[in-house]
Short mmCIF file of C-alpha atoms in Angstrom, two decimals:
data_model
loop_
_atom_site.label_atom_id
_atom_site.label_comp_id
_atom_site.label_asym_id
_atom_site.label_seq_id
_atom_site.Cartn_x
_atom_site.Cartn_y
_atom_site.Cartn_z
CA MET J 98 41.48 -12.93 -7.04
CA THR J 99 39.82 -13.90 -3.79
CA ALA J 100 39.83 -10.36 -2.47
CA ARG J 101 37.95 -8.96 -5.46
CA PRO J 102 34.71 -10.99 -4.97
CA ALA J 103 34.84 -10.23 -1.25
CA ALA J 104 35.22 -6.52 -2.00
CA ARG J 105 32.32 -6.65 -4.43
CA MET J 106 30.18 -8.44 -1.85
CA ALA J 107 31.06 -5.83 0.78
CA ALA J 108 30.25 -3.02 -1.67
CA TYR J 109 26.93 -4.69 -2.52
CA PHE J 110 25.82 -4.71 1.11
CA LEU J 111 26.79 -1.09 1.78
CA PRO J 112 23.77 0.80 3.16
CA ARG J 113 21.78 2.53 0.44
CA ASP J 114 18.16 3.22 -0.50
CA LEU J 115 16.79 0.94 -3.20
CA HIS J 116 14.82 2.18 -6.17
CA PRO J 117 11.21 2.80 -5.02
CA ALA J 118 9.76 1.10 -8.09
CA ALA J 119 11.45 -2.16 -7.07
CA TRP J 120 9.72 -2.08 -3.70
CA TRP J 121 6.38 -1.34 -5.35
CA VAL J 122 6.79 -4.27 -7.75
CA TRP J 123 7.50 -6.50 -4.74
CA THR J 124 4.51 -5.05 -2.88
CA LEU J 125 2.09 -5.46 -5.78
CA GLY J 126 3.31 -9.00 -6.33
CA LEU J 127 2.41 -9.95 -2.77
CA ALA J 128 -0.91 -8.09 -3.02
CA VAL J 129 -1.79 -9.97 -6.22
CA ALA J 130 -0.87 -13.24 -4.52
CA ALA J 131 -3.17 -12.36 -1.62
CA SER J 132 -6.02 -11.65 -4.02
CA ARG J 133 -5.78 -15.20 -5.43
CA THR J 134 -6.48 -17.06 -2.18
CA THR J 135 -8.72 -17.13 0.86
CA ASN J 136 -6.64 -19.74 2.69
CA PRO J 137 -5.97 -18.21 6.13
CA TRP J 138 -2.61 -19.99 6.49
CA LEU J 139 -1.31 -18.52 3.26
CA LEU J 140 -2.70 -15.07 4.06
CA LEU J 141 -1.11 -15.11 7.52
CA THR J 142 2.17 -16.22 5.93
CA ILE J 143 2.00 -13.29 3.51
CA LEU J 144 1.36 -10.95 6.45
CA ALA J 145 4.34 -12.39 8.32
CA VAL J 146 6.57 -11.98 5.26
CA VAL J 147 5.45 -8.38 4.73
CA CYS J 148 5.93 -7.40 8.38
CA HIS J 149 9.36 -9.05 8.54
CA VAL J 150 10.62 -7.26 5.43
CA VAL J 151 9.22 -3.92 6.60
CA VAL J 152 10.87 -4.23 10.01
CA ALA J 153 14.18 -5.28 8.45
CA ARG J 154 14.36 -2.79 5.57
CA ARG J 155 12.20 0.16 6.62
CA PRO J 156 14.21 3.41 6.57
CA ASP J 157 14.40 5.75 9.52
CA ALA J 158 12.15 8.37 7.97
CA PRO J 159 8.88 9.97 9.12
CA TRP J 160 6.91 8.70 6.11
CA ALA J 161 7.94 5.12 6.96
CA MET J 162 6.31 5.25 10.40
CA ALA J 163 2.76 4.95 9.08
CA PHE J 164 2.89 1.19 8.54
CA ARG J 165 1.19 0.59 11.89
CA VAL J 166 -1.76 2.65 10.65
CA TYR J 167 -2.31 0.15 7.84
CA VAL J 168 -2.02 -2.73 10.30
CA VAL J 169 -4.71 -1.16 12.47
CA LEU J 170 -6.82 -0.58 9.36
CA GLY J 171 -6.45 -4.26 8.48
CA VAL J 172 -7.69 -5.29 11.91
CA VAL J 173 -10.68 -2.96 11.49
CA ILE J 174 -11.45 -4.49 8.08
CA VAL J 175 -11.45 -8.05 9.42
CA SER J 176 -13.57 -7.09 12.43
CA GLY J 177 -16.01 -5.18 10.24
CA ARG J 178 -16.51 -8.06 7.81
CA VAL J 179 -17.17 -10.53 10.62
CA LEU J 180 -19.51 -8.08 12.35
CA PHE J 181 -21.36 -7.52 9.08
CA ARG J 182 -21.96 -11.24 8.71
CA LEU J 183 -23.10 -11.37 12.32
CA VAL J 184 -25.66 -8.58 11.90
CA PHE J 185 -26.82 -9.19 8.30
CA GLY J 186 -27.40 -12.61 6.83
CA GLY J 187 -25.49 -14.80 9.22
CA ALA J 188 -27.58 -17.93 8.62
CA GLU J 189 -25.95 -19.08 5.36
CA GLY J 190 -25.07 -22.64 6.30
CA SER J 191 -26.31 -25.54 8.35
CA THR J 192 -23.92 -25.32 11.33
CA VAL J 193 -25.66 -22.84 13.62
CA ILE J 194 -23.37 -21.73 16.45
CA LEU J 195 -25.31 -18.75 17.80
CA ARG J 196 -29.00 -17.97 18.03
CA LEU J 197 -29.90 -14.30 18.32
CA PRO J 198 -33.35 -12.75 18.37
CA GLU J 199 -34.27 -11.67 14.85
CA ILE J 200 -35.57 -8.13 14.37
CA PRO J 201 -38.59 -8.07 12.02
CA LEU J 202 -38.38 -5.65 9.10
CA PRO J 203 -41.14 -4.15 6.92
CA ALA J 204 -42.14 -5.69 3.60
CA TRP J 205 -40.15 -3.18 1.52
CA ALA J 206 -36.93 -4.53 3.13
CA ALA J 207 -37.50 -8.09 1.94
CA GLY J 208 -34.29 -10.09 1.64
CA ILE J 209 -32.54 -8.26 4.49
CA ARG J 210 -32.19 -9.89 7.88
CA LEU J 211 -31.15 -8.32 11.16
CA PHE J 212 -29.55 -10.80 13.57
CA GLY J 213 -31.18 -14.21 13.88
CA ASP J 214 -29.33 -17.52 13.60
CA VAL J 215 -25.59 -17.26 12.95
CA SER J 216 -23.82 -20.13 11.21
CA ALA J 217 -20.16 -21.06 11.25
CA GLU J 218 -20.06 -21.06 7.43
CA SER J 219 -21.17 -17.44 7.28
CA LEU J 220 -18.69 -16.24 9.92
CA LEU J 221 -15.83 -18.12 8.28
CA GLY J 222 -16.76 -16.61 4.91
CA GLY J 223 -16.60 -13.12 6.39
CA LEU J 224 -13.34 -13.92 8.16
CA TYR J 225 -11.68 -15.25 4.99
CA ASP J 226 -12.84 -12.33 2.84
CA GLY J 227 -11.87 -9.76 5.44
CA LEU J 228 -8.45 -11.34 5.96
CA ARG J 229 -7.78 -11.29 2.22
CA LEU J 230 -8.74 -7.63 1.90
CA ALA J 231 -6.76 -6.71 5.01
CA THR J 232 -3.69 -8.49 3.65
CA MET J 233 -3.88 -6.52 0.41
CA VAL J 234 -4.22 -3.24 2.32
CA ILE J 235 -1.24 -4.06 4.55
CA CYS J 236 0.80 -4.97 1.46
CA LEU J 237 0.10 -1.50 0.05
CA GLY J 238 1.09 -0.02 3.40
CA ALA J 239 4.39 -1.87 3.13
CA GLY J 240 5.00 -0.16 -0.20
CA ASN J 241 4.43 3.21 1.43
CA ALA J 242 6.81 2.32 4.26
CA LEU J 243 9.62 1.01 2.06
CA ALA J 244 9.52 3.28 -1.02
CA ASN J 245 10.52 6.92 -0.78
CA PRO J 246 7.61 8.91 -2.31
CA LYS J 247 9.86 11.77 -3.44
CA ARG J 248 12.22 9.43 -5.27
CA LEU J 249 9.22 7.65 -6.76
CA LEU J 250 7.99 10.97 -8.13
CA LYS J 251 11.41 11.64 -9.64
CA ALA J 252 11.38 8.24 -11.35
CA MET J 253 8.02 8.84 -13.04
CA PRO J 254 8.09 9.03 -16.85
CA PRO J 255 7.41 12.48 -18.35
CA ALA J 256 3.90 11.55 -19.49
CA LEU J 257 2.86 10.59 -15.94
CA TYR J 258 4.72 13.32 -14.09
CA GLU J 259 1.76 15.50 -13.13
CA ILE J 260 -0.52 12.49 -12.52
CA GLY J 261 2.27 10.91 -10.48
CA THR J 262 2.49 14.05 -8.38
CA ALA J 263 -1.17 13.72 -7.39
CA VAL J 264 -0.74 10.00 -6.65
CA VAL J 265 2.38 10.58 -4.54
CA VAL J 266 0.66 13.37 -2.61
CA ALA J 267 -2.32 11.07 -1.96
CA LEU J 268 -0.08 8.20 -0.83
CA SER J 269 1.89 10.43 1.54
CA VAL J 270 -1.18 11.64 3.46
CA PHE J 271 -1.00 8.89 6.10
CA PRO J 272 2.76 9.28 6.68
CA GLN J 273 2.41 13.05 7.05
CA LEU J 274 -0.47 12.69 9.51
CA ALA J 275 1.50 10.13 11.51
CA GLU J 276 4.49 12.48 11.60
CA SER J 277 2.30 15.38 12.78
CA VAL J 278 0.72 13.23 15.51
CA LEU J 279 4.16 12.19 16.77
CA ARG J 280 5.39 15.78 16.88
CA VAL J 281 2.29 17.04 18.69
CA ARG J 282 2.33 14.21 21.24
CA ARG J 283 6.02 14.73 21.86
CA ALA J 284 5.43 18.44 22.46
CA ARG J 285 2.58 17.73 24.91
CA ARG J 286 4.70 15.17 26.75
CA LEU J 287 7.64 17.57 27.08
CA ARG J 288 5.34 20.29 28.40
CA GLY J 289 3.62 17.96 30.86
CA GLY J 290 0.29 17.97 29.09
CA MET J 291 -0.30 14.21 28.86
CA GLY J 292 -2.20 13.92 32.12
CA GLY J 293 -5.34 15.66 33.34
CA GLY J 294 -7.83 17.79 31.48
CA GLY J 295 -10.13 14.98 30.36
CA ARG J 296 -10.36 13.10 27.13
CA TYR J 297 -12.06 15.94 25.23
CA ARG J 298 -9.27 18.38 25.96
CA ALA J 299 -6.61 15.78 25.07
CA LEU J 300 -8.37 15.06 21.80
CA ARG J 301 -8.71 18.75 21.01
CA THR J 302 -5.06 19.51 21.72
CA VAL J 303 -3.95 16.72 19.36
CA VAL J 304 -6.50 16.75 16.53
CA ILE J 305 -6.65 20.50 15.93
CA PRO J 306 -2.86 21.03 15.62
CA VAL J 307 -2.58 17.97 13.36
CA LEU J 308 -5.32 19.20 11.03
CA GLU J 309 -3.84 22.70 10.92
CA ASP J 310 -0.42 21.29 10.15
CA ALA J 311 -1.87 19.15 7.33
CA LEU J 312 -3.67 22.19 5.91
CA GLU J 313 -0.50 24.29 6.01
CA ARG J 314 1.45 21.55 4.24
CA SER J 315 -1.24 21.34 1.56
CA MET J 316 -1.13 25.09 1.00
CA HIS J 317 2.67 25.10 0.77
CA LEU J 318 2.56 22.21 -1.68
CA ALA J 319 -0.06 23.95 -3.83
CA ALA J 320 1.99 27.15 -3.87
CA SER J 321 5.19 25.33 -4.82
CA MET J 322 3.42 23.42 -7.60
CA ASP J 323 1.93 26.66 -8.92
CA VAL J 324 5.36 28.31 -8.96
CA ARG J 325 6.83 25.37 -10.88
CA GLY J 326 4.14 25.58 -13.57
CA TYR J 327 2.02 22.54 -12.83
CA GLY J 328 -1.21 22.49 -14.79
CA ARG J 329 0.08 24.64 -17.63
CA ALA J 330 -1.28 23.83 -21.08
CA GLY J 331 1.86 24.77 -23.00
CA ALA J 332 2.09 25.42 -26.72
CA VAL J 333 0.34 22.20 -27.75
CA PRO J 334 -2.70 22.37 -30.05
CA ALA J 335 -6.01 21.51 -28.45
CA ARG J 336 -6.64 18.73 -30.99
CA ALA J 337 -3.33 17.03 -30.12
CA ARG J 338 -4.08 17.24 -26.38
CA ALA J 339 -7.55 15.75 -26.92
CA ALA J 340 -6.20 12.87 -29.04
CA THR J 341 -3.49 12.13 -26.48
CA GLY J 342 -5.96 12.19 -23.60
CA LEU J 343 -8.35 9.91 -25.49
CA LEU J 344 -5.58 7.40 -26.17
CA MET J 345 -4.47 7.39 -22.53
CA ILE J 346 -8.02 7.02 -21.18
CA ALA J 347 -8.85 4.21 -23.62
CA GLY J 348 -5.57 2.43 -22.92
CA LEU J 349 -5.91 2.68 -19.14
CA SER J 350 -9.52 1.49 -19.31
CA GLY J 351 -8.49 -1.53 -21.37
CA LEU J 352 -5.62 -2.14 -18.98
CA CYS J 353 -7.96 -2.12 -15.98
CA VAL J 354 -10.41 -4.50 -17.67
CA GLY J 355 -7.58 -6.80 -18.74
CA VAL J 356 -6.03 -6.89 -15.26
CA TYR J 357 -9.42 -7.64 -13.70
CA ALA J 358 -10.07 -10.39 -16.23
CA THR J 359 -6.63 -11.86 -15.53
CA LEU J 360 -7.04 -11.82 -11.75
CA ASP J 361 -10.63 -13.09 -11.75
CA GLY J 362 -10.60 -16.82 -12.40
CA SER J 363 -14.27 -16.85 -13.48
CA THR J 364 -13.65 -14.51 -16.44
CA PRO J 365 -13.25 -16.18 -19.86
CA ARG J 366 -9.58 -16.57 -20.76
CA TYR J 367 -10.11 -15.35 -24.35
CA LEU J 368 -11.12 -11.96 -22.90
CA ALA J 369 -8.19 -11.47 -20.51
CA PHE J 370 -5.06 -11.56 -22.66
CA PRO J 371 -6.32 -9.68 -25.78
CA VAL J 372 -7.86 -6.85 -23.75
CA LEU J 373 -4.79 -6.58 -21.53
CA THR J 374 -2.41 -6.52 -24.49
CA GLY J 375 -4.51 -4.01 -26.42
CA GLY J 376 -4.81 -1.76 -23.38
CA VAL J 377 -1.05 -1.82 -22.82
CA LEU J 378 -0.31 -0.96 -26.46
CA VAL J 379 -2.85 1.89 -26.61
CA ALA J 380 -1.69 3.27 -23.25
CA LEU J 381 1.98 3.17 -24.31
CA THR J 382 1.07 5.03 -27.50
CA GLY J 383 -0.71 7.71 -25.50
CA PHE J 384 2.22 7.95 -23.08
CA TRP J 385 4.63 8.36 -25.98
CA PHE J 386 2.62 11.22 -27.51
CA ALA J 387 2.16 12.86 -24.11
CA GLY J 388 5.83 12.50 -23.22
CA ARG J 389 6.96 14.31 -26.37
CA ARG J 390 5.49 17.60 -25.18
CA VAL J 391 6.99 17.39 -21.67
CA ARG J 392 10.54 18.59 -21.17
CA ARG J 393 12.02 17.58 -17.84
CA THR J 394 15.57 17.08 -16.65
CA ARG J 395 16.76 14.82 -13.86
CA TYR J 396 19.66 15.31 -11.51
CA ARG J 397 21.37 12.00 -10.70
CA PRO J 398 18.60 9.66 -11.95
CA ASP J 399 18.05 6.46 -9.97
CA ARG J 400 19.55 3.33 -11.48
CA TRP J 401 18.45 -0.26 -11.13
CA GLY J 402 21.09 -2.58 -9.69
CA LEU J 403 21.26 -6.22 -8.73
CA ALA J 404 19.42 -5.61 -5.45
CA GLU J 405 16.50 -3.92 -7.22
CA ILE J 406 16.21 -6.76 -9.73
CA LEU J 407 16.22 -9.26 -6.86
CA VAL J 408 13.46 -7.42 -4.99
CA ALA J 409 11.25 -7.13 -8.07
CA ALA J 410 11.87 -10.77 -9.04
CA CYS J 411 10.82 -11.96 -5.57
CA GLY J 412 7.51 -10.12 -5.85
CA VAL J 413 6.86 -11.46 -9.35
CA ALA J 414 7.79 -14.99 -8.20
CA VAL J 415 5.26 -14.89 -5.35
CA ALA J 416 2.46 -13.78 -7.68
CA ALA J 417 3.46 -16.35 -10.32
CA ALA J 418 3.50 -19.16 -7.75
CA LEU J 419 -0.06 -18.39 -6.64
CA PHE J 420 -1.24 -18.09 -10.25
CA ALA J 421 0.30 -21.44 -11.17
CA THR J 422 -1.11 -23.16 -8.08
CA SER J 423 -4.65 -21.86 -8.64
CA SER J 424 -4.99 -23.95 -11.79
CA VAL J 425 -3.43 -27.10 -10.29
CA ASP J 426 -4.96 -27.32 -6.82
CA PRO J 427 -7.61 -24.60 -6.37
CA THR J 428 -9.26 -26.21 -3.32
CA ASN J 429 -6.24 -25.52 -1.12
CA LEU J 430 -6.19 -21.85 -2.13
CA ASN J 431 -9.90 -21.34 -1.49
CA PRO J 432 -11.17 -23.59 1.32
CA SER J 433 -14.69 -24.89 0.98
CA LEU J 434 -17.38 -23.35 3.16
CA THR J 435 -19.85 -26.17 2.50
CA ASP J 436 -18.08 -29.01 4.26
CA LEU J 437 -16.31 -27.42 7.21
CA SER J 438 -12.79 -28.66 7.82
CA TRP J 439 -9.36 -27.28 8.62
CA PRO J 440 -7.88 -25.49 5.57
CA MET J 441 -5.21 -27.57 3.87
CA LEU J 442 -1.80 -26.14 2.99
CA SER J 443 0.36 -27.31 0.10
CA TRP J 444 4.11 -26.91 -0.14
CA THR J 445 4.10 -25.25 -3.57
CA PRO J 446 2.19 -22.06 -2.68
CA LEU J 447 3.86 -21.92 0.74
CA LEU J 448 7.36 -21.97 -0.76
CA GLY J 449 6.25 -19.42 -3.34
CA VAL J 450 5.07 -17.05 -0.61
CA LEU J 451 8.22 -17.59 1.45
CA ALA J 452 10.28 -16.41 -1.53
CA GLY J 453 9.01 -12.93 -0.73
CA VAL J 454 11.09 -12.80 2.46
CA LEU J 455 14.41 -12.90 0.57
CA PRO J 456 14.72 -9.08 0.24
CA ALA J 457 15.02 -8.85 4.03
CA HIS J 458 18.30 -10.80 3.90
CA LEU J 459 19.73 -10.40 0.38
CA THR J 460 19.50 -6.62 -0.01
CA PRO J 461 21.52 -3.82 1.62
CA ARG J 462 20.13 -2.00 4.60
CA PRO J 463 18.63 1.44 4.01
CA GLU J 464 20.94 4.37 4.33
CA PRO J 465 20.66 5.91 7.80
CA THR J 466 19.40 9.45 7.99
CA VAL J 467 21.58 12.27 9.20
CA PRO J 468 21.32 13.04 12.93
CA GLY J 469 18.47 15.42 13.49
CA PRO J 470 14.97 15.03 12.05
CA THR J 471 13.69 11.54 12.81
CA ALA J 472 10.34 10.18 13.80
CA SER J 473 11.44 9.62 17.39
CA GLY J 474 14.17 12.22 17.80
CA PRO J 475 14.21 16.01 17.77
CA THR J 476 12.85 17.69 14.66
CA ALA J 477 15.05 20.10 12.75
CA THR J 478 13.66 23.61 13.18
CA VAL J 479 14.66 27.16 12.70
CA PRO J 480 16.83 28.26 15.66
CA GLY J 481 14.65 29.74 18.37
CA ARG J 482 11.40 28.51 16.84
CA GLU J 483 9.42 25.27 17.06
CA PRO J 484 7.51 23.56 14.22
CA PRO J 485 4.02 24.95 13.50
CA ALA J 486 2.26 21.88 14.88
CA VAL J 487 4.25 22.07 18.11
CA GLU J 488 3.54 25.76 18.51
CA LYS J 489 -0.20 25.12 18.16
CA ALA J 490 -0.30 22.13 20.49
CA HIS J 491 -0.86 24.29 23.56
CA ALA J 492 -1.86 27.56 22.02
#
């Protein structure tokens, strides 16, 4: 009797790839939690949780190597918001910390300031807003790093299959570019092309092969989608297609308005729930009608297990904790910019955010890839021939 639970525990922690939808539920939960607060301590905690889970459960695949791109993009967002407050309208507040010469503007540009006095309230406002937006972007980057886009496409319902293809292709642009950059840089390093030649030549020998490789991948993808019949109208009457499209557009519009009304605390509560519920019902009706005319089979469909439920529940718990706290103690979630003081941190939202780190320890590790094509190792190629991007690196 004692060996059976131990065997089940060992089988649970065997390396395998989790369902991509579970990772996206976890990711969106943390992103929603980040959208509910401007407290820098909570936002930094969310960033730490996201980075820890990505490092612990990121698979060894080329598309998972683009997480650093989102981190760099987050740093650019924060710097840009602070710089914007420094250049335009930085005098909102009474605590002036920097006096810059103001550039006079013509009368038609009334209301716009260039430089001048810079207050601490204005800079902190830009820092808080930029940090919140950067945290949401990095959370989405974590979803790209943890969820396999091909398996996500396979898990799409029939009604969203072609739309899901476009979304998956759009989400995989950064990972593909990162993979191409790694291959080109590795080829230049092996051929001794990293030194000399100036910055312009180094930029040209990296950017041009990467863009050509991305173009070739796009052409191959378009050809394969054309062969498989994407975009076909089928034997469905035009009136039925129009009614289905109208239902889906109306439902998704209501869903977007309802989600915005739910996330925005200033929106009347009587508008949020009815619009969200109506949008979901209309969208599900449109999906049902659209799914009836799509015939698609799946080989070995992905199943949800205990690990997937745990990952999704952690993301939902983080979002729910921030929602519940916003109505109890909103001042700790959004520090005041009128009376400057150190942002306060309560235990309830902090423990709610820390629940998001559980997938790094209570889920199995990702299945290792077969020896060969990795982001840092040799790329599988046709014998006697290098990848297209490598061939063009020093053409």
